[in-house]
mmCIF file of C-alpha atoms and ligand atoms in Angstrom:
data_model
loop_
_atom_site.group_PDB
_atom_site.id
_atom_site.type_symbol
_atom_site.label_atom_id
_atom_site.label_comp_id
_atom_site.label_asym_id
_atom_site.label_seq_id
_atom_site.Cartn_x
_atom_site.Cartn_y
_atom_site.Cartn_z
ATOM 1 C CA GLU A 760 0.000 0.000 0.000
ATOM 2 C CA LYS A 761 2.974 2.304 0.480
ATOM 3 C CA GLY A 762 3.952 1.383 -3.064
ATOM 4 C CA GLY A 763 7.544 0.526 -2.165
ATOM 5 C CA HIS A 764 7.968 3.679 -0.097
ATOM 6 C CA GLU A 765 9.195 3.617 3.467
ATOM 7 C CA TYR A 766 6.477 6.038 4.566
ATOM 8 C CA PHE A 767 3.090 7.112 3.256
ATOM 9 C CA MET A 768 4.315 10.687 3.284
ATOM 10 C CA LEU A 769 7.069 9.871 0.782
ATOM 11 C CA LYS A 770 4.533 8.125 -1.434
ATOM 12 C CA GLU A 771 2.225 11.115 -1.148
ATOM 13 C CA ILE A 772 5.038 13.504 -2.060
ATOM 14 C CA ASP A 773 5.593 11.401 -5.184
ATOM 15 C CA GLU A 774 1.892 11.446 -5.992
ATOM 16 C CA GLN A 775 1.771 15.238 -6.189
ATOM 17 C CA PRO A 776 1.852 15.578 -10.001
ATOM 18 C CA GLU A 777 -1.123 13.215 -10.199
ATOM 19 C CA ALA A 778 -2.945 14.977 -7.339
ATOM 20 C CA LEU A 779 -2.583 18.285 -9.171
ATOM 21 C CA ALA A 780 -3.699 16.876 -12.513
ATOM 22 C CA ASN A 781 -6.732 15.250 -10.889
ATOM 23 C CA THR A 782 -7.653 18.466 -9.116
ATOM 24 C CA LEU A 783 -7.590 20.438 -12.370
ATOM 25 C CA ARG A 784 -9.443 17.793 -14.364
ATOM 26 C CA GLY A 785 -13.115 18.530 -14.894
ATOM 27 C CA HIS A 786 -12.868 22.039 -13.510
ATOM 28 C CA PHE A 787 -12.530 23.747 -16.887
ATOM 29 C CA ASP A 788 -15.074 22.972 -19.534
ATOM 30 C CA GLY A 789 -16.562 24.857 -22.443
ATOM 31 C CA GLY A 790 -14.106 27.673 -21.814
ATOM 32 C CA ARG A 791 -15.255 28.148 -18.213
ATOM 33 C CA ILE A 792 -14.066 27.283 -14.722
ATOM 34 C CA ILE A 793 -16.569 24.890 -13.163
ATOM 35 C CA LEU A 794 -17.190 24.336 -9.452
ATOM 36 C CA ASP A 795 -18.382 20.921 -8.256
ATOM 37 C CA GLU A 796 -21.420 22.275 -6.464
ATOM 38 C CA GLN A 797 -22.893 25.731 -6.763
ATOM 39 C CA ARG A 798 -25.936 26.627 -4.719
ATOM 40 C CA ILE A 799 -25.472 30.353 -5.255
ATOM 41 C CA SER A 800 -26.287 32.216 -8.447
ATOM 42 C CA ASP A 801 -23.709 33.540 -10.910
ATOM 43 C CA GLN A 802 -25.084 36.967 -10.039
ATOM 44 C CA ASP A 803 -24.185 36.430 -6.360
ATOM 45 C CA LEU A 804 -20.659 35.436 -7.346
ATOM 46 C CA ARG A 805 -20.419 38.540 -9.520
ATOM 47 C CA ASP A 806 -21.555 40.733 -6.627
ATOM 48 C CA VAL A 807 -18.915 39.526 -4.185
ATOM 49 C CA ASP A 808 -17.006 42.540 -2.890
ATOM 50 C CA LYS A 809 -14.724 40.952 -0.295
ATOM 51 C CA VAL A 810 -13.162 37.538 0.248
ATOM 52 C CA PHE A 811 -12.096 35.883 3.475
ATOM 53 C CA VAL A 812 -10.141 32.655 3.326
ATOM 54 C CA VAL A 813 -10.464 30.737 6.601
ATOM 55 C CA ALA A 814 -8.485 27.611 7.426
ATOM 56 C CA CYS A 815 -5.977 26.047 9.821
ATOM 57 C CA GLY A 816 -2.384 24.865 9.500
ATOM 58 C CA SER A 817 -1.214 24.057 5.994
ATOM 59 C CA ALA A 818 -4.647 24.844 4.566
ATOM 60 C CA TYR A 819 -4.203 28.352 5.998
ATOM 61 C CA HIS A 820 -0.884 28.629 4.173
ATOM 62 C CA SER A 821 -2.606 27.632 0.929
ATOM 63 C CA GLY A 822 -4.988 30.537 1.583
ATOM 64 C CA LEU A 823 -2.093 32.944 2.039
ATOM 65 C CA VAL A 824 -0.830 31.896 -1.396
ATOM 66 C CA ALA A 825 -4.307 32.411 -2.858
ATOM 67 C CA LYS A 826 -4.466 35.994 -1.612
ATOM 68 C CA TYR A 827 -1.757 37.057 -4.075
ATOM 69 C CA ALA A 828 -3.577 35.464 -7.007
ATOM 70 C CA ILE A 829 -7.141 36.501 -6.145
ATOM 71 C CA GLU A 830 -6.242 40.131 -5.482
ATOM 72 C CA HIS A 831 -4.285 40.276 -8.710
ATOM 73 C CA TRP A 832 -6.806 38.498 -10.902
ATOM 74 C CA CYS A 833 -10.067 39.762 -9.394
ATOM 75 C CA ARG A 834 -9.203 43.167 -7.905
ATOM 76 C CA LEU A 835 -11.016 42.118 -4.728
ATOM 77 C CA PRO A 836 -9.792 42.615 -1.164
ATOM 78 C CA VAL A 837 -8.801 39.245 0.334
ATOM 79 C CA GLU A 838 -8.227 38.544 4.022
ATOM 80 C CA VAL A 839 -6.729 35.228 5.079
ATOM 81 C CA GLU A 840 -7.630 34.181 8.576
ATOM 82 C CA LEU A 841 -6.832 31.389 10.947
ATOM 83 C CA ALA A 842 -10.260 29.840 11.521
ATOM 84 C CA SER A 843 -9.667 29.760 15.278
ATOM 85 C CA GLU A 844 -9.136 33.532 15.329
ATOM 86 C CA PHE A 845 -11.848 34.436 12.824
ATOM 87 C CA ARG A 846 -14.609 32.718 14.726
ATOM 88 C CA TYR A 847 -13.936 34.452 18.005
ATOM 89 C CA ARG A 848 -13.617 37.921 16.500
ATOM 90 C CA ASP A 849 -16.413 39.966 15.105
ATOM 91 C CA PRO A 850 -15.466 39.948 11.415
ATOM 92 C CA VAL A 851 -17.405 42.288 9.154
ATOM 93 C CA LEU A 852 -19.451 40.043 6.879
ATOM 94 C CA ASP A 853 -22.543 40.450 4.737
ATOM 95 C CA ARG A 854 -24.245 38.973 1.670
ATOM 96 C CA ALA A 855 -21.546 40.273 -0.618
ATOM 97 C CA THR A 856 -18.775 38.546 1.345
ATOM 98 C CA LEU A 857 -17.409 35.268 0.060
ATOM 99 C CA VAL A 858 -15.833 33.082 2.722
ATOM 100 C CA VAL A 859 -13.590 30.393 1.251
ATOM 101 C CA ALA A 860 -13.172 27.576 3.772
ATOM 102 C CA VAL A 861 -10.197 25.383 2.923
ATOM 103 C CA SER A 862 -9.938 21.991 4.588
ATOM 104 C CA GLN A 863 -8.460 18.690 3.475
ATOM 105 C CA SER A 864 -10.580 16.660 5.872
ATOM 106 C CA GLY A 865 -13.640 18.883 5.743
ATOM 107 C CA GLU A 866 -14.107 18.127 9.438
ATOM 108 C CA THR A 867 -11.742 20.557 11.180
ATOM 109 C CA ALA A 868 -13.686 21.949 14.137
ATOM 110 C CA ASP A 869 -12.494 25.540 13.960
ATOM 111 C CA THR A 870 -13.010 25.802 10.208
ATOM 112 C CA LEU A 871 -16.487 24.305 10.491
ATOM 113 C CA GLU A 872 -17.434 26.781 13.216
ATOM 114 C CA ALA A 873 -16.055 29.629 11.093
ATOM 115 C CA VAL A 874 -18.308 28.457 8.240
ATOM 116 C CA ARG A 875 -21.331 28.421 10.557
ATOM 117 C CA HIS A 876 -20.518 31.862 11.886
ATOM 118 C CA ALA A 877 -20.116 33.238 8.342
ATOM 119 C CA ARG A 878 -23.445 31.813 7.221
ATOM 120 C CA GLU A 879 -25.224 33.244 10.243
ATOM 121 C CA GLN A 880 -23.949 36.636 9.105
ATOM 122 C CA LYS A 881 -25.387 35.924 5.612
ATOM 123 C CA ALA A 882 -21.995 35.575 3.935
ATOM 124 C CA ARG A 883 -21.698 33.001 1.138
ATOM 125 C CA VAL A 884 -19.392 30.108 1.803
ATOM 126 C CA LEU A 885 -17.353 28.212 -0.741
ATOM 127 C CA ALA A 886 -15.600 25.084 0.526
ATOM 128 C CA VAL A 887 -12.342 23.761 -0.903
ATOM 129 C CA CYS A 888 -12.195 20.222 0.393
ATOM 130 C CA ASN A 889 -10.522 16.881 -0.287
ATOM 131 C CA THR A 890 -13.198 14.683 1.276
ATOM 132 C CA ASN A 891 -16.437 14.064 -0.536
ATOM 133 C CA GLY A 892 -19.525 14.807 1.502
ATOM 134 C CA ALA A 893 -17.649 15.953 4.621
ATOM 135 C CA GLN A 894 -19.337 18.348 7.028
ATOM 136 C CA ILE A 895 -17.768 21.583 5.757
ATOM 137 C CA PRO A 896 -18.837 21.104 2.111
ATOM 138 C CA ARG A 897 -22.260 19.940 3.300
ATOM 139 C CA GLU A 898 -22.768 23.224 5.108
ATOM 140 C CA SER A 899 -21.405 25.425 2.309
ATOM 141 C CA ASP A 900 -23.080 27.243 -0.598
ATOM 142 C CA ALA A 901 -20.564 26.059 -3.153
ATOM 143 C CA VAL A 902 -17.855 23.401 -3.256
ATOM 144 C CA LEU A 903 -14.689 22.814 -5.199
ATOM 145 C CA TYR A 904 -13.177 19.430 -4.427
ATOM 146 C CA THR A 905 -9.458 18.813 -4.543
ATOM 147 C CA HIS A 906 -8.910 15.345 -5.922
ATOM 148 C CA ALA A 907 -5.650 14.571 -4.163
ATOM 149 C CA GLY A 908 -6.897 11.162 -3.029
ATOM 150 C CA PRO A 909 -6.726 10.002 0.581
ATOM 151 C CA GLU A 910 -3.805 11.434 2.514
ATOM 152 C CA ILE A 911 -2.524 9.140 5.254
ATOM 153 C CA GLY A 912 0.580 10.998 6.440
ATOM 154 C CA VAL A 913 -0.336 13.462 9.177
ATOM 155 C CA ALA A 914 1.802 16.100 7.477
ATOM 156 C CA SER A 915 -0.088 17.530 4.547
ATOM 157 C CA THR A 916 1.740 17.282 1.211
ATOM 158 C CA LYS A 917 -0.306 16.389 -1.847
ATOM 159 C CA ALA A 918 -3.461 17.826 -0.264
ATOM 160 C CA PHE A 919 -1.620 21.111 0.288
ATOM 161 C CA LEU A 920 -0.520 21.373 -3.343
ATOM 162 C CA ALA A 921 -4.023 20.458 -4.471
ATOM 163 C CA GLN A 922 -5.451 23.163 -2.167
ATOM 164 C CA ILE A 923 -3.220 25.765 -3.774
ATOM 165 C CA ALA A 924 -4.366 24.678 -7.243
ATOM 166 C CA ALA A 925 -8.025 24.644 -6.169
ATOM 167 C CA ASN A 926 -7.700 28.104 -4.618
ATOM 168 C CA TYR A 927 -6.329 29.382 -7.930
ATOM 169 C CA LEU A 928 -9.390 27.900 -9.625
ATOM 170 C CA VAL A 929 -11.603 29.758 -7.143
ATOM 171 C CA GLY A 930 -9.730 32.940 -8.084
ATOM 172 C CA LEU A 931 -10.255 32.277 -11.780
ATOM 173 C CA ALA A 932 -13.947 31.463 -11.217
ATOM 174 C CA LEU A 933 -14.350 34.825 -9.475
ATOM 175 C CA ALA A 934 -12.403 36.667 -12.174
ATOM 176 C CA GLN A 935 -14.612 35.047 -14.796
ATOM 177 C CA ALA A 936 -17.809 35.946 -12.893
ATOM 178 C CA ARG A 937 -16.684 39.536 -12.337
ATOM 179 C CA GLY A 938 -15.290 39.984 -15.816
ATOM 180 C CA THR A 939 -11.886 41.076 -14.532
ATOM 181 C CA LYS A 940 -10.404 38.497 -16.883
ATOM 182 C CA TYR A 941 -11.509 37.806 -20.431
ATOM 183 C CA PRO A 942 -12.355 34.192 -21.271
ATOM 184 C CA ASP A 943 -9.133 33.782 -23.269
ATOM 185 C CA GLU A 944 -7.109 35.008 -20.270
ATOM 186 C CA VAL A 945 -8.844 32.531 -17.970
ATOM 187 C CA ALA A 946 -8.072 29.809 -20.516
ATOM 188 C CA ARG A 947 -4.431 30.865 -20.610
ATOM 189 C CA GLU A 948 -4.109 30.841 -16.807
ATOM 190 C CA PHE A 949 -5.715 27.408 -16.728
ATOM 191 C CA ALA A 950 -3.270 26.148 -19.365
ATOM 192 C CA GLU A 951 -0.396 27.383 -17.177
ATOM 193 C CA LEU A 952 -1.840 25.428 -14.265
ATOM 194 C CA GLU A 953 -2.072 22.361 -16.478
ATOM 195 C CA ALA A 954 1.683 22.556 -17.059
ATOM 196 C CA MET A 955 2.351 22.308 -13.316
ATOM 197 C CA PRO A 956 2.151 18.527 -12.820
ATOM 198 C CA ALA A 957 5.100 18.143 -15.210
ATOM 199 C CA ALA A 958 6.997 20.921 -13.414
ATOM 200 C CA VAL A 959 6.434 19.200 -10.048
ATOM 201 C CA GLN A 960 7.581 15.916 -11.572
ATOM 202 C CA LYS A 961 10.804 17.654 -12.514
ATOM 203 C CA VAL A 962 11.340 18.860 -8.949
ATOM 204 C CA LEU A 963 10.914 15.308 -7.736
ATOM 205 C CA SER A 964 14.092 14.420 -9.614
ATOM 206 C CA THR A 965 16.064 16.554 -7.111
ATOM 207 C CA VAL A 966 14.846 14.492 -4.164
ATOM 208 C CA ASP A 967 18.165 12.658 -3.657
ATOM 209 C CA GLN A 968 20.091 15.912 -3.403
ATOM 210 C CA VAL A 969 17.590 17.309 -0.883
ATOM 211 C CA ARG A 970 17.630 14.127 1.195
ATOM 212 C CA ASP A 971 21.410 14.233 1.321
ATOM 213 C CA LEU A 972 21.210 17.828 2.544
ATOM 214 C CA GLY A 973 18.589 16.820 5.126
ATOM 215 C CA ARG A 974 20.934 14.211 6.569
ATOM 216 C CA ARG A 975 23.742 16.758 6.784
ATOM 217 C CA ILE A 976 21.718 19.351 8.703
ATOM 218 C CA ALA A 977 19.683 16.922 10.831
ATOM 219 C CA ASP A 978 21.505 17.800 14.029
ATOM 220 C CA SER A 979 20.880 21.551 13.764
ATOM 221 C CA LYS A 980 19.109 23.196 16.695
ATOM 222 C CA ALA A 981 16.922 25.392 14.520
ATOM 223 C CA VAL A 982 16.214 26.276 10.910
ATOM 224 C CA LEU A 983 14.862 29.558 9.580
ATOM 225 C CA PHE A 984 12.885 29.996 6.357
ATOM 226 C CA LEU A 985 12.658 33.232 4.393
ATOM 227 C CA GLY A 986 10.558 34.262 1.436
ATOM 228 C CA ARG A 987 8.819 37.229 -0.128
ATOM 229 C CA HIS A 988 5.512 37.542 -1.971
ATOM 230 C CA VAL A 989 4.182 33.998 -2.613
ATOM 231 C CA GLY A 990 7.496 32.679 -1.270
ATOM 232 C CA PHE A 991 6.507 33.933 2.196
ATOM 233 C CA PRO A 992 3.695 31.390 2.765
ATOM 234 C CA VAL A 993 6.024 28.742 1.335
ATOM 235 C CA ALA A 994 8.532 29.687 4.044
ATOM 236 C CA LEU A 995 5.791 29.321 6.681
ATOM 237 C CA GLU A 996 4.847 25.919 5.275
ATOM 238 C CA GLY A 997 8.483 24.759 5.224
ATOM 239 C CA ALA A 998 8.831 25.740 8.886
ATOM 240 C CA LEU A 999 5.571 24.019 9.854
ATOM 241 C CA LYS A 1000 6.678 20.794 8.172
ATOM 242 C CA LEU A 1001 9.928 20.833 10.083
ATOM 243 C CA LYS A 1002 8.238 21.530 13.433
ATOM 244 C CA GLU A 1003 5.650 18.827 13.090
ATOM 245 C CA LEU A 1004 7.906 16.120 11.651
ATOM 246 C CA ALA A 1005 11.366 16.770 13.080
ATOM 247 C CA TYR A 1006 10.317 18.498 16.340
ATOM 248 C CA MET A 1007 12.844 21.144 15.494
ATOM 249 C CA HIS A 1008 12.549 24.833 16.175
ATOM 250 C CA ALA A 1009 11.701 26.363 12.832
ATOM 251 C CA GLU A 1010 10.334 29.757 11.874
ATOM 252 C CA GLY A 1011 9.229 31.234 8.589
ATOM 253 C CA PHE A 1012 9.648 34.944 7.992
ATOM 254 C CA ALA A 1013 8.842 37.492 5.340
ATOM 255 C CA ALA A 1014 12.361 38.386 4.212
ATOM 256 C CA GLY A 1015 11.509 42.081 4.439
ATOM 257 C CA GLU A 1016 11.052 41.643 8.185
ATOM 258 C CA LEU A 1017 14.647 40.485 8.757
ATOM 259 C CA LYS A 1018 15.899 43.866 9.931
ATOM 260 C CA HIS A 1019 12.864 44.283 12.177
ATOM 261 C CA GLY A 1020 14.007 41.506 14.477
ATOM 262 C CA PRO A 1021 14.747 38.051 13.067
ATOM 263 C CA ILE A 1022 18.235 38.917 11.807
ATOM 264 C CA ALA A 1023 19.298 38.912 15.469
ATOM 265 C CA LEU A 1024 18.782 35.140 15.423
ATOM 266 C CA ILE A 1025 21.446 34.570 12.783
ATOM 267 C CA GLU A 1026 24.549 32.900 14.144
ATOM 268 C CA GLU A 1027 27.430 30.889 12.763
ATOM 269 C CA GLY A 1028 26.236 27.774 10.969
ATOM 270 C CA LEU A 1029 22.476 28.352 11.409
ATOM 271 C CA PRO A 1030 20.723 26.856 8.374
ATOM 272 C CA VAL A 1031 18.502 29.434 6.658
ATOM 273 C CA VAL A 1032 16.346 28.290 3.772
ATOM 274 C CA VAL A 1033 15.586 31.051 1.283
ATOM 275 C CA VAL A 1034 12.846 30.747 -1.325
ATOM 276 C CA MET A 1035 13.982 32.868 -4.282
ATOM 277 C CA PRO A 1036 11.468 34.365 -6.689
ATOM 278 C CA SER A 1037 12.118 34.014 -10.397
ATOM 279 C CA PRO A 1038 14.720 36.427 -11.788
ATOM 280 C CA LYS A 1039 12.405 36.796 -14.778
ATOM 281 C CA GLY A 1040 9.442 37.875 -12.638
ATOM 282 C CA ARG A 1041 9.391 41.083 -10.607
ATOM 283 C CA ALA A 1042 13.052 42.161 -10.684
ATOM 284 C CA VAL A 1043 12.727 44.148 -7.476
ATOM 285 C CA LEU A 1044 11.613 41.097 -5.481
ATOM 286 C CA HIS A 1045 14.547 39.088 -6.732
ATOM 287 C CA SER A 1046 17.161 41.755 -6.038
ATOM 288 C CA LYS A 1047 15.773 42.417 -2.546
ATOM 289 C CA LEU A 1048 16.124 38.749 -1.706
ATOM 290 C CA VAL A 1049 19.645 38.542 -3.108
ATOM 291 C CA SER A 1050 20.626 41.343 -0.741
ATOM 292 C CA ASN A 1051 18.841 39.600 2.169
ATOM 293 C CA ILE A 1052 20.821 36.421 1.488
ATOM 294 C CA SER A 1053 24.113 38.271 1.318
ATOM 295 C CA GLU A 1054 23.329 39.918 4.672
ATOM 296 C CA ILE A 1055 22.582 36.686 6.462
ATOM 297 C CA GLN A 1056 25.502 34.896 4.846
ATOM 298 C CA ALA A 1057 27.822 37.683 6.014
ATOM 299 C CA ARG A 1058 26.583 36.987 9.550
ATOM 300 C CA GLY A 1059 27.513 33.326 9.326
ATOM 301 C CA ALA A 1060 24.248 31.664 8.251
ATOM 302 C CA ARG A 1061 24.452 28.505 6.203
ATOM 303 C CA THR A 1062 22.315 29.509 3.245
ATOM 304 C CA ILE A 1063 20.124 26.920 1.569
ATOM 305 C CA VAL A 1064 18.666 28.541 -1.514
ATOM 306 C CA ILE A 1065 15.705 27.307 -3.536
ATOM 307 C CA ALA A 1066 16.081 29.098 -6.856
ATOM 308 C CA GLU A 1067 14.973 28.888 -10.429
ATOM 309 C CA GLU A 1068 17.334 26.906 -12.656
ATOM 310 C CA GLY A 1069 19.746 29.202 -14.448
ATOM 311 C CA ASP A 1070 19.534 31.893 -11.737
ATOM 312 C CA GLU A 1071 23.245 32.703 -11.707
ATOM 313 C CA THR A 1072 23.013 35.867 -9.553
ATOM 314 C CA VAL A 1073 22.195 33.837 -6.504
ATOM 315 C CA ARG A 1074 24.924 31.221 -6.843
ATOM 316 C CA PRO A 1075 27.690 33.094 -4.944
ATOM 317 C CA PHE A 1076 25.400 33.453 -1.908
ATOM 318 C CA ALA A 1077 24.113 29.882 -1.836
ATOM 319 C CA ASP A 1078 26.008 27.452 0.376
ATOM 320 C CA GLU A 1079 23.521 24.862 -0.868
ATOM 321 C CA LEU A 1080 21.545 25.416 -4.054
ATOM 322 C CA ILE A 1081 18.351 23.543 -4.884
ATOM 323 C CA GLU A 1082 17.086 24.271 -8.368
ATOM 324 C CA ILE A 1083 13.445 24.371 -9.372
ATOM 325 C CA PRO A 1084 12.017 24.778 -12.875
ATOM 326 C CA ALA A 1085 10.984 28.179 -14.209
ATOM 327 C CA VAL A 1086 7.241 28.695 -13.779
ATOM 328 C CA PRO A 1087 5.007 31.801 -13.614
ATOM 329 C CA THR A 1088 5.570 33.779 -10.385
ATOM 330 C CA LEU A 1089 2.145 33.133 -8.878
ATOM 331 C CA LEU A 1090 2.447 29.392 -9.446
ATOM 332 C CA GLN A 1091 5.916 29.011 -7.957
ATOM 333 C CA PRO A 1092 4.660 27.689 -4.574
ATOM 334 C CA LEU A 1093 3.590 24.517 -6.373
ATOM 335 C CA VAL A 1094 7.227 23.734 -7.131
ATOM 336 C CA SER A 1095 9.126 25.485 -4.322
ATOM 337 C CA THR A 1096 7.210 23.715 -1.533
ATOM 338 C CA VAL A 1097 8.243 20.249 -2.683
ATOM 339 C CA PRO A 1098 11.933 20.352 -1.635
ATOM 340 C CA LEU A 1099 10.855 21.688 1.775
ATOM 341 C CA GLN A 1100 8.566 18.683 2.299
ATOM 342 C CA VAL A 1101 11.358 16.296 1.377
ATOM 343 C CA LEU A 1102 13.835 18.140 3.593
ATOM 344 C CA ALA A 1103 11.570 17.939 6.654
ATOM 345 C CA ALA A 1104 10.791 14.258 6.082
ATOM 346 C CA GLU A 1105 14.461 13.351 5.706
ATOM 347 C CA ILE A 1106 15.525 15.300 8.801
ATOM 348 C CA ALA A 1107 12.774 13.532 10.776
ATOM 349 C CA ARG A 1108 13.842 10.118 9.416
ATOM 350 C CA THR A 1109 17.483 10.797 10.255
ATOM 351 C CA ARG A 1110 16.488 11.765 13.792
ATOM 352 C CA GLY A 1111 14.621 8.486 14.065
ATOM 353 C CA TYR A 1112 11.059 9.819 14.145
ATOM 354 C CA ASP A 1113 7.917 8.344 12.643
ATOM 355 C CA VAL A 1114 7.365 10.466 9.562
ATOM 356 C CA ASP A 1115 3.729 9.427 9.124
ATOM 357 C CA LYS A 1116 2.654 9.812 12.728
ATOM 358 C CA PRO A 1117 4.384 12.703 14.442
ATOM 359 C CA ARG A 1118 3.955 12.860 18.203
ATOM 360 C CA ASN A 1119 0.967 14.698 19.677
ATOM 361 C CA LEU A 1120 -0.729 15.251 16.301
ATOM 362 C CA ALA A 1121 -3.876 13.853 14.717
ATOM 363 C CA LYS A 1122 -4.660 13.858 11.016
ATOM 364 C CA SER A 1123 -7.925 15.594 11.523
ATOM 365 C CA VAL A 1124 -8.499 18.066 14.364
ATOM 366 C CA THR A 1125 -12.185 17.639 15.166
ATOM 367 C CA VAL A 1126 -11.968 19.183 18.618
ATOM 368 C CA GLU A 1127 -10.813 22.702 19.360
HETATM 369 O O1 M6R B 779 -8.112 18.903 7.283
HETATM 370 P P1 M6R B 779 -7.657 20.322 7.306
HETATM 371 O O2 M6R B 779 -7.110 20.770 5.968
HETATM 372 O O3 M6R B 779 -8.722 21.275 7.777
HETATM 373 O O4 M6R B 779 -6.475 20.376 8.343
HETATM 374 C C1 M6R B 779 -5.871 21.585 8.702
HETATM 375 C C2 M6R B 779 -4.608 21.362 9.497
HETATM 376 O O5 M6R B 779 -4.890 20.647 10.674
HETATM 377 C C3 M6R B 779 -3.525 20.627 8.707
HETATM 378 O O6 M6R B 779 -3.220 21.265 7.506
HETATM 379 C C4 M6R B 779 -2.248 20.483 9.547
HETATM 380 O O7 M6R B 779 -1.680 21.740 9.771
HETATM 381 C C5 M6R B 779 -1.255 19.535 8.862
HETATM 382 N N1 M6R B 779 -0.817 18.514 9.797
HETATM 383 C C6 M6R B 779 -0.036 20.228 8.349
HETATM 384 O O8 M6R B 779 0.872 19.360 7.759
#
């Protein structure tokens, strides 16, 4: 059942190209993005004037990624909220608010309560879920299923990538409803998404290099992760993976925050993983990160750089370089997350921990 893999998580990492392809399949037809269930009218979707994404853990990180895409494609304000915070605040919601609830299991207690709270306030709820007929989609006005297949490993991998893809589809569905993207532009964005399974497959060929690195840094006390723009949620996800699997102190930061505190943590030999944006995307983002890396390297950090293949500028500052294929900026999390999953799993394995069942954690958090 583990298909020759030592752990389910490693199998699930390998299944990511297929999980992405399955999630995209059937969601674009006749030139339009299609949801699985839609109990709200097209008019209601068109009238949405604010989006909240609510979720927990990795699903929350997938929402942070979505914010960049939805704001850009739909020109709508997007707030991303931890479900456990959202539900105990007094968020401003009305009929024109779309709440996107992202949950692999569809049973997470806090996310479910956030959905109930949103509906009481008359907001519309769209669920992004990996489990057919789970409670969250049952209580939502619209549903887009990720088709990642069952995920056994407690650490989310293929479900996380599928959530990112599904959130992009939600963004495109909104852009199509609002007319902020022409049909041919929606089709082009979808075609770019369809190229992602092959790009992820390519990243999987670097697994041996990443595992070797994982073994070499397995006795570190802490690891920091830095990113900007969509690379920031990837940094948070990389840190979460390492905490939950390797029980190691790990923090993800927005690289622009370094000078506002975190740079004080840098000491000789501290591994710092940096998620580089494409040099062909927004030049300013790339150059800002190059200067961040040079600053932390000068202070003794051991820099582990995830960068687009052919990015020569970054080479002198990378003590370890992990190359990922060139993809559009907004889609980069789908490739840059993969080495971080492998890294965390290998560090955990080297430290002798059960990669599929980390201590103190359950796959689905149905109590608060
Ligand atoms: O089933 P859900 O997507 O609602 O679960 C949310 C989180 O509990 C989950 O993503 C958790 O953070 C994972 N263990 C992370 O790897």
